Amino acid sequence: MSLIAGIDIGSTSVKISLLDTNSQKIIATHKNKYNFQMNEKLKNFPNYCQQDVGTIVESIQKTLSLFDAQLRANVKLISICGQMHGCVLWDNQSYYEYLPKTEEFKVNQTSVSDLYNWQDSRCTDQFIASLPTPHSYNTCISSGFGCATIFWLQRHSNQLLNQFNSSATIMDYVVAVLCHLKRPLMSSQNAMSWGYFDPIGHSWNEYILKSHDFPIHLLPIVKKCGSIAGETQFNWLGIKTKTPVMVALGDMQCATYANLRDNPHT
């Protein structure tokens, strides 16, 4: 049996399905809600929307462990999608710890920021108006977009920003850990959701960003959708080392594609 593990990292829960590559049918699925603790530091900032990355990763691994061990051993490919726009920052020298006894990984909380997710509204209309116009067919920038969040941190929390040398979506963080990437990879879908990405030229608006003091060294490398990001560098809860991992995709595109595939005349 050859299986694909599909992992959806949502805003409130994680969903994992195992797809049989021969029958093209889902043979098992599990879901788990996140158990976030109240962050006392944020209680006076209702417009901030940050989520603990360690809690999300814990939920992913708890959900994966619910599958039969034999099924996990037959996973030949990992594909991850999830909530778009959001931003996680980390130091690529120490962003996770692998635990061989349990075959899990643990987030290094001192080297990884919270997830500033798509619901974050710290960027006021006035702040958004102060940002440069992107060179793209979609020139809209909103609070919660990755590049807008980094612009805000650069202007208001530069000391925090200087602790990190990498950034991407929460899905890209998980892919980076599994493949032990020194620089994160991001699909063009998620790059578009951050803003300041030209899908025709397949490149970030580096000139525009540089001219406004944006820390472009934080930007991930953008790969085409459907690309392989790398291979797992350790056994992960029964999924074997050297299992290919795809570049993470956006949840909206995946849901739309699945609906059109199942209902071609819709």
mmCIF file of C-alpha atoms in Angstrom:
data_model
loop_
_atom_site.group_PDB
_atom_site.id
_atom_site.type_symbol
_atom_site.label_atom_id
_atom_site.label_comp_id
_atom_site.label_asym_id
_atom_site.label_seq_id
_atom_site.Cartn_x
_atom_site.Cartn_y
_atom_site.Cartn_z
ATOM 1 C CA MET A 1 0.000 0.000 0.000
ATOM 2 C CA SER A 2 1.232 3.479 -0.904
ATOM 3 C CA LEU A 3 -0.291 6.430 0.965
ATOM 4 C CA ILE A 4 -0.153 10.215 0.800
ATOM 5 C CA ALA A 5 -0.508 12.108 4.081
ATOM 6 C CA GLY A 6 -2.498 15.297 3.542
ATOM 7 C CA ILE A 7 -2.175 17.758 6.431
ATOM 8 C CA ASP A 8 -4.380 20.861 6.710
ATOM 9 C CA ILE A 9 -3.147 23.369 9.312
ATOM 10 C CA GLY A 10 -6.185 25.551 9.950
ATOM 11 C CA SER A 11 -6.864 28.504 12.239
ATOM 12 C CA THR A 12 -8.625 26.467 14.934
ATOM 13 C CA SER A 13 -7.730 22.844 14.200
ATOM 14 C CA VAL A 14 -5.584 20.452 12.211
ATOM 15 C CA LYS A 15 -6.989 17.820 9.863
ATOM 16 C CA ILE A 16 -5.016 14.889 8.468
ATOM 17 C CA SER A 17 -6.164 12.430 5.803
ATOM 18 C CA LEU A 18 -4.431 9.416 4.291
ATOM 19 C CA LEU A 19 -5.036 8.859 0.586
ATOM 20 C CA ASP A 20 -4.474 5.514 -1.137
ATOM 21 C CA THR A 21 -2.579 6.318 -4.341
ATOM 22 C CA ASN A 22 -4.003 3.277 -6.155
ATOM 23 C CA SER A 23 -7.708 3.709 -5.416
ATOM 24 C CA GLN A 24 -7.484 7.526 -5.062
ATOM 25 C CA LYS A 25 -9.710 7.208 -2.005
ATOM 26 C CA ILE A 26 -9.247 8.542 1.510
ATOM 27 C CA ILE A 27 -8.883 5.554 3.809
ATOM 28 C CA ALA A 28 -8.538 7.316 7.164
ATOM 29 C CA THR A 29 -8.873 10.808 8.598
ATOM 30 C CA HIS A 30 -8.495 12.509 11.985
ATOM 31 C CA LYS A 31 -9.021 16.032 13.311
ATOM 32 C CA ASN A 32 -7.871 17.820 16.448
ATOM 33 C CA LYS A 33 -8.659 21.283 17.818
ATOM 34 C CA TYR A 34 -5.869 23.464 19.167
ATOM 35 C CA ASN A 35 -5.738 24.021 22.908
ATOM 36 C CA PHE A 36 -4.350 27.544 23.123
ATOM 37 C CA GLN A 37 -3.670 29.042 26.551
ATOM 38 C CA MET A 38 -4.481 32.697 27.192
ATOM 39 C CA ASN A 39 -1.480 34.901 26.414
ATOM 40 C CA GLU A 40 -1.447 37.462 29.214
ATOM 41 C CA LYS A 41 0.881 39.748 27.249
ATOM 42 C CA LEU A 42 -1.785 40.196 24.568
ATOM 43 C CA LYS A 43 -4.861 40.796 26.715
ATOM 44 C CA ASN A 44 -4.558 44.576 26.297
ATOM 45 C CA PHE A 45 -4.178 44.290 22.520
ATOM 46 C CA PRO A 46 -7.479 42.950 21.152
ATOM 47 C CA ASN A 47 -6.454 43.747 17.572
ATOM 48 C CA TYR A 48 -3.462 41.383 17.790
ATOM 49 C CA CYS A 49 -4.030 37.796 16.710
ATOM 50 C CA GLN A 50 -1.073 35.588 17.583
ATOM 51 C CA GLN A 51 -1.008 31.808 18.020
ATOM 52 C CA ASP A 52 1.586 29.669 19.756
ATOM 53 C CA VAL A 53 3.496 27.608 17.184
ATOM 54 C CA GLY A 54 4.381 24.944 19.753
ATOM 55 C CA THR A 55 0.691 24.311 20.442
ATOM 56 C CA ILE A 56 -0.038 23.965 16.725
ATOM 57 C CA VAL A 57 2.847 21.523 16.204
ATOM 58 C CA GLU A 58 1.783 19.525 19.253
ATOM 59 C CA SER A 59 -1.715 19.210 17.806
ATOM 60 C CA ILE A 60 -0.370 18.118 14.398
ATOM 61 C CA GLN A 61 1.692 15.351 15.971
ATOM 62 C CA LYS A 62 -1.095 14.271 18.314
ATOM 63 C CA THR A 63 -3.417 13.949 15.319
ATOM 64 C CA LEU A 64 -0.849 12.014 13.280
ATOM 65 C CA SER A 65 -0.299 9.594 16.160
ATOM 66 C CA LEU A 66 -4.001 8.612 16.059
ATOM 67 C CA PHE A 67 -3.488 6.697 12.811
ATOM 68 C CA ASP A 68 -2.602 3.017 12.891
ATOM 69 C CA ALA A 69 1.171 2.507 12.940
ATOM 70 C CA GLN A 70 1.047 0.337 9.817
ATOM 71 C CA LEU A 71 -0.708 3.100 7.900
ATOM 72 C CA ARG A 72 1.893 5.650 8.967
ATOM 73 C CA ALA A 73 4.652 3.303 7.851
ATOM 74 C CA ASN A 74 3.119 3.220 4.353
ATOM 75 C CA VAL A 75 3.137 6.994 3.841
ATOM 76 C CA LYS A 76 5.246 7.704 0.737
ATOM 77 C CA LEU A 77 4.533 11.432 0.344
ATOM 78 C CA ILE A 78 3.585 14.327 2.631
ATOM 79 C CA SER A 79 1.510 17.242 1.340
ATOM 80 C CA ILE A 80 0.655 20.181 3.590
ATOM 81 C CA CYS A 81 -1.768 23.063 3.145
ATOM 82 C CA GLY A 82 -3.183 25.577 5.561
ATOM 83 C CA GLN A 83 -4.182 29.075 6.569
ATOM 84 C CA MET A 84 -2.773 31.665 4.203
ATOM 85 C CA HIS A 85 -1.367 35.183 4.794
ATOM 86 C CA GLY A 86 0.053 34.456 8.271
ATOM 87 C CA CYS A 87 3.685 34.836 9.274
ATOM 88 C CA VAL A 88 6.080 32.915 11.536
ATOM 89 C CA LEU A 89 9.666 34.079 12.116
ATOM 90 C CA TRP A 90 12.559 31.942 13.321
ATOM 91 C CA ASP A 91 16.306 31.572 13.711
ATOM 92 C CA ASN A 92 17.374 28.797 11.346
ATOM 93 C CA GLN A 93 20.234 27.725 13.619
ATOM 94 C CA SER A 94 17.974 26.414 16.372
ATOM 95 C CA TYR A 95 14.333 26.377 15.346
ATOM 96 C CA TYR A 96 13.417 22.856 16.512
ATOM 97 C CA GLU A 97 14.637 19.888 18.509
ATOM 98 C CA TYR A 98 14.182 16.284 17.382
ATOM 99 C CA LEU A 99 13.232 13.699 20.020
ATOM 100 C CA PRO A 100 14.435 10.263 18.791
ATOM 101 C CA LYS A 101 12.609 8.254 21.475
ATOM 102 C CA THR A 102 9.166 9.465 20.427
ATOM 103 C CA GLU A 103 10.054 10.348 16.810
ATOM 104 C CA GLU A 104 8.585 13.814 17.301
ATOM 105 C CA PHE A 105 10.004 17.308 17.016
ATOM 106 C CA LYS A 106 9.651 20.129 19.490
ATOM 107 C CA VAL A 107 9.520 23.837 18.680
ATOM 108 C CA ASN A 108 12.378 25.840 20.188
ATOM 109 C CA GLN A 109 10.260 28.578 21.713
ATOM 110 C CA THR A 110 13.205 30.954 22.203
ATOM 111 C CA SER A 111 14.055 30.864 18.481
ATOM 112 C CA VAL A 112 10.558 30.845 16.953
ATOM 113 C CA SER A 113 7.988 33.640 17.097
ATOM 114 C CA ASP A 114 4.258 33.253 17.479
ATOM 115 C CA LEU A 115 2.203 32.824 14.338
ATOM 116 C CA TYR A 116 0.870 36.269 13.402
ATOM 117 C CA ASN A 117 -2.157 34.944 11.601
ATOM 118 C CA TRP A 118 -4.456 36.250 8.880
ATOM 119 C CA GLN A 119 -6.911 37.647 11.444
ATOM 120 C CA ASP A 120 -4.339 40.017 12.956
ATOM 121 C CA SER A 121 -5.515 43.622 12.595
ATOM 122 C CA ARG A 122 -2.669 45.620 14.134
ATOM 123 C CA CYS A 123 -2.010 47.315 10.776
ATOM 124 C CA THR A 124 -4.441 50.227 10.763
ATOM 125 C CA ASP A 125 -5.778 51.799 7.580
ATOM 126 C CA GLN A 126 -3.347 54.667 8.152
ATOM 127 C CA PHE A 127 -0.429 52.245 8.454
ATOM 128 C CA ILE A 128 -1.453 50.337 5.315
ATOM 129 C CA ALA A 129 -1.698 53.645 3.429
ATOM 130 C CA SER A 130 1.933 54.381 4.363
ATOM 131 C CA LEU A 131 3.178 51.211 2.636
ATOM 132 C CA PRO A 132 4.408 51.185 -0.977
ATOM 133 C CA THR A 133 2.129 49.927 -3.744
ATOM 134 C CA PRO A 134 3.054 46.375 -4.844
ATOM 135 C CA HIS A 135 4.067 45.616 -8.418
ATOM 136 C CA SER A 136 1.531 42.871 -9.127
ATOM 137 C CA TYR A 137 -1.848 42.423 -10.770
ATOM 138 C CA ASN A 138 -3.256 42.456 -7.217
ATOM 139 C CA THR A 139 -2.111 45.650 -5.501
ATOM 140 C CA CYS A 140 -4.235 45.114 -2.378
ATOM 141 C CA ILE A 141 -2.396 44.889 0.952
ATOM 142 C CA SER A 142 -4.282 44.213 4.180
ATOM 143 C CA SER A 143 -3.515 43.739 7.835
ATOM 144 C CA GLY A 144 -2.673 40.091 8.445
ATOM 145 C CA PHE A 145 -0.683 39.765 5.205
ATOM 146 C CA GLY A 146 2.828 38.483 5.918
ATOM 147 C CA CYS A 147 4.682 41.419 4.364
ATOM 148 C CA ALA A 148 2.427 43.954 6.110
ATOM 149 C CA THR A 149 3.107 42.243 9.438
ATOM 150 C CA ILE A 150 6.870 42.317 8.869
ATOM 151 C CA PHE A 151 6.684 46.002 7.889
ATOM 152 C CA TRP A 152 4.823 46.656 11.161
ATOM 153 C CA LEU A 153 7.367 44.707 13.232
ATOM 154 C CA GLN A 154 10.207 46.526 11.492
ATOM 155 C CA ARG A 155 8.758 49.894 12.509
ATOM 156 C CA HIS A 156 7.453 49.013 15.969
ATOM 157 C CA SER A 157 9.401 45.951 17.234
ATOM 158 C CA ASN A 158 12.693 46.018 15.374
ATOM 159 C CA GLN A 159 14.553 44.493 18.322
ATOM 160 C CA LEU A 160 12.267 41.452 18.148
ATOM 161 C CA LEU A 161 12.630 41.226 14.379
ATOM 162 C CA ASN A 162 16.429 41.237 14.648
ATOM 163 C CA GLN A 163 16.337 37.933 16.556
ATOM 164 C CA PHE A 164 15.287 36.061 13.414
ATOM 165 C CA ASN A 165 16.711 35.271 9.969
ATOM 166 C CA SER A 166 13.805 33.352 8.392
ATOM 167 C CA SER A 167 10.080 33.795 7.888
ATOM 168 C CA ALA A 168 7.217 32.006 6.137
ATOM 169 C CA THR A 169 3.728 30.623 6.792
ATOM 170 C CA ILE A 170 3.074 28.080 9.547
ATOM 171 C CA MET A 171 2.875 25.346 6.887
ATOM 172 C CA ASP A 172 6.257 26.351 5.485
ATOM 173 C CA TYR A 173 7.731 26.211 8.980
ATOM 174 C CA VAL A 174 6.618 22.584 9.357
ATOM 175 C CA VAL A 175 8.013 21.724 5.908
ATOM 176 C CA ALA A 176 11.303 23.429 6.833
ATOM 177 C CA VAL A 177 11.567 21.337 10.000
ATOM 178 C CA LEU A 178 10.737 18.037 8.311
ATOM 179 C CA CYS A 179 13.294 18.686 5.556
ATOM 180 C CA HIS A 180 15.758 20.555 7.819
ATOM 181 C CA LEU A 181 15.894 23.519 5.450
ATOM 182 C CA LYS A 182 18.322 26.346 6.125
ATOM 183 C CA ARG A 183 16.103 28.704 4.143
ATOM 184 C CA PRO A 184 12.340 28.178 3.961
ATOM 185 C CA LEU A 185 10.513 27.437 0.723
ATOM 186 C CA MET A 186 7.090 28.844 -0.134
ATOM 187 C CA SER A 187 4.674 28.126 -2.966
ATOM 188 C CA SER A 188 3.569 30.946 -5.251
ATOM 189 C CA GLN A 189 0.065 30.590 -3.777
ATOM 190 C CA ASN A 190 1.238 31.531 -0.309
ATOM 191 C CA ALA A 191 3.655 34.155 -1.642
ATOM 192 C CA MET A 192 0.704 35.898 -3.317
ATOM 193 C CA SER A 193 -1.122 35.856 0.017
ATOM 194 C CA TRP A 194 1.740 37.785 1.628
ATOM 195 C CA GLY A 195 1.654 40.634 -0.877
ATOM 196 C CA TYR A 196 4.544 42.127 -2.870
ATOM 197 C CA PHE A 197 4.862 39.044 -5.068
ATOM 198 C CA ASP A 198 4.640 39.147 -8.859
ATOM 199 C CA PRO A 199 3.150 35.835 -10.066
ATOM 200 C CA ILE A 200 4.028 36.552 -13.701
ATOM 201 C CA GLY A 201 7.698 37.197 -13.003
ATOM 202 C CA HIS A 202 7.566 34.658 -10.153
ATOM 203 C CA SER A 203 9.516 36.978 -7.876
ATOM 204 C CA TRP A 204 9.230 39.217 -4.839
ATOM 205 C CA ASN A 205 9.087 42.985 -5.384
ATOM 206 C CA GLU A 206 12.605 43.250 -3.979
ATOM 207 C CA TYR A 207 13.388 46.707 -5.386
ATOM 208 C CA ILE A 208 10.224 48.207 -3.911
ATOM 209 C CA LEU A 209 10.728 46.462 -0.574
ATOM 210 C CA LYS A 210 14.430 47.372 -0.347
ATOM 211 C CA SER A 211 13.706 51.026 -1.048
ATOM 212 C CA HIS A 212 11.391 51.054 1.984
ATOM 213 C CA ASP A 213 13.868 49.318 4.333
ATOM 214 C CA PHE A 214 12.036 45.996 4.345
ATOM 215 C CA PRO A 215 14.308 43.174 5.640
ATOM 216 C CA ILE A 216 14.256 41.155 2.411
ATOM 217 C CA HIS A 217 16.696 38.574 3.821
ATOM 218 C CA LEU A 218 13.702 37.211 5.738
ATOM 219 C CA LEU A 219 11.767 36.357 2.579
ATOM 220 C CA PRO A 220 11.541 32.648 1.669
ATOM 221 C CA ILE A 221 12.499 31.157 -1.681
ATOM 222 C CA VAL A 222 9.391 30.778 -3.843
ATOM 223 C CA LYS A 223 8.825 27.475 -5.663
ATOM 224 C CA LYS A 224 6.163 26.429 -8.144
ATOM 225 C CA CYS A 225 3.065 24.718 -6.789
ATOM 226 C CA GLY A 226 3.457 20.953 -6.947
ATOM 227 C CA SER A 227 7.216 21.111 -6.348
ATOM 228 C CA ILE A 228 9.014 18.856 -3.908
ATOM 229 C CA ALA A 229 10.560 20.852 -1.058
ATOM 230 C CA GLY A 230 12.789 18.034 0.118
ATOM 231 C CA GLU A 231 12.730 14.796 2.099
ATOM 232 C CA THR A 232 12.154 14.078 5.772
ATOM 233 C CA GLN A 233 15.458 14.061 7.619
ATOM 234 C CA PHE A 234 14.241 11.853 10.461
ATOM 235 C CA ASN A 235 11.642 9.209 11.228
ATOM 236 C CA TRP A 236 8.466 11.103 12.077
ATOM 237 C CA LEU A 237 5.982 9.117 14.162
ATOM 238 C CA GLY A 238 6.467 6.073 11.951
ATOM 239 C CA ILE A 239 6.796 7.936 8.658
ATOM 240 C CA LYS A 240 10.192 6.941 7.371
ATOM 241 C CA THR A 241 13.243 9.112 6.764
ATOM 242 C CA LYS A 242 13.666 10.260 3.143
ATOM 243 C CA THR A 243 9.910 10.570 2.556
ATOM 244 C CA PRO A 244 9.316 13.363 -0.022
ATOM 245 C CA VAL A 245 7.589 16.506 1.254
ATOM 246 C CA MET A 246 5.830 18.887 -1.127
ATOM 247 C CA VAL A 247 5.983 22.669 -0.964
ATOM 248 C CA ALA A 248 3.008 23.777 1.154
ATOM 249 C CA LEU A 249 -0.126 25.080 -0.567
ATOM 250 C CA GLY A 250 -2.933 27.458 0.368
ATOM 251 C CA ASP A 251 -6.069 26.011 1.932
ATOM 252 C CA MET A 252 -8.438 27.986 -0.310
ATOM 253 C CA GLN A 253 -6.872 26.707 -3.523
ATOM 254 C CA CYS A 254 -6.826 23.122 -2.254
ATOM 255 C CA ALA A 255 -10.473 23.270 -1.196
ATOM 256 C CA THR A 256 -11.484 24.835 -4.515
ATOM 257 C CA TYR A 257 -9.550 22.261 -6.540
ATOM 258 C CA ALA A 258 -11.058 19.371 -4.581
ATOM 259 C CA ASN A 259 -14.575 20.724 -5.099
ATOM 260 C CA LEU A 260 -14.078 21.252 -8.844
ATOM 261 C CA ARG A 261 -12.518 17.819 -9.231
ATOM 262 C CA ASP A 262 -15.427 16.122 -7.476
ATOM 263 C CA ASN A 263 -18.047 18.334 -9.147
ATOM 264 C CA PRO A 264 -16.673 19.138 -12.628
ATOM 265 C CA HIS A 265 -19.975 20.597 -13.847
ATOM 266 C CA THR A 266 -20.395 22.984 -10.914
#
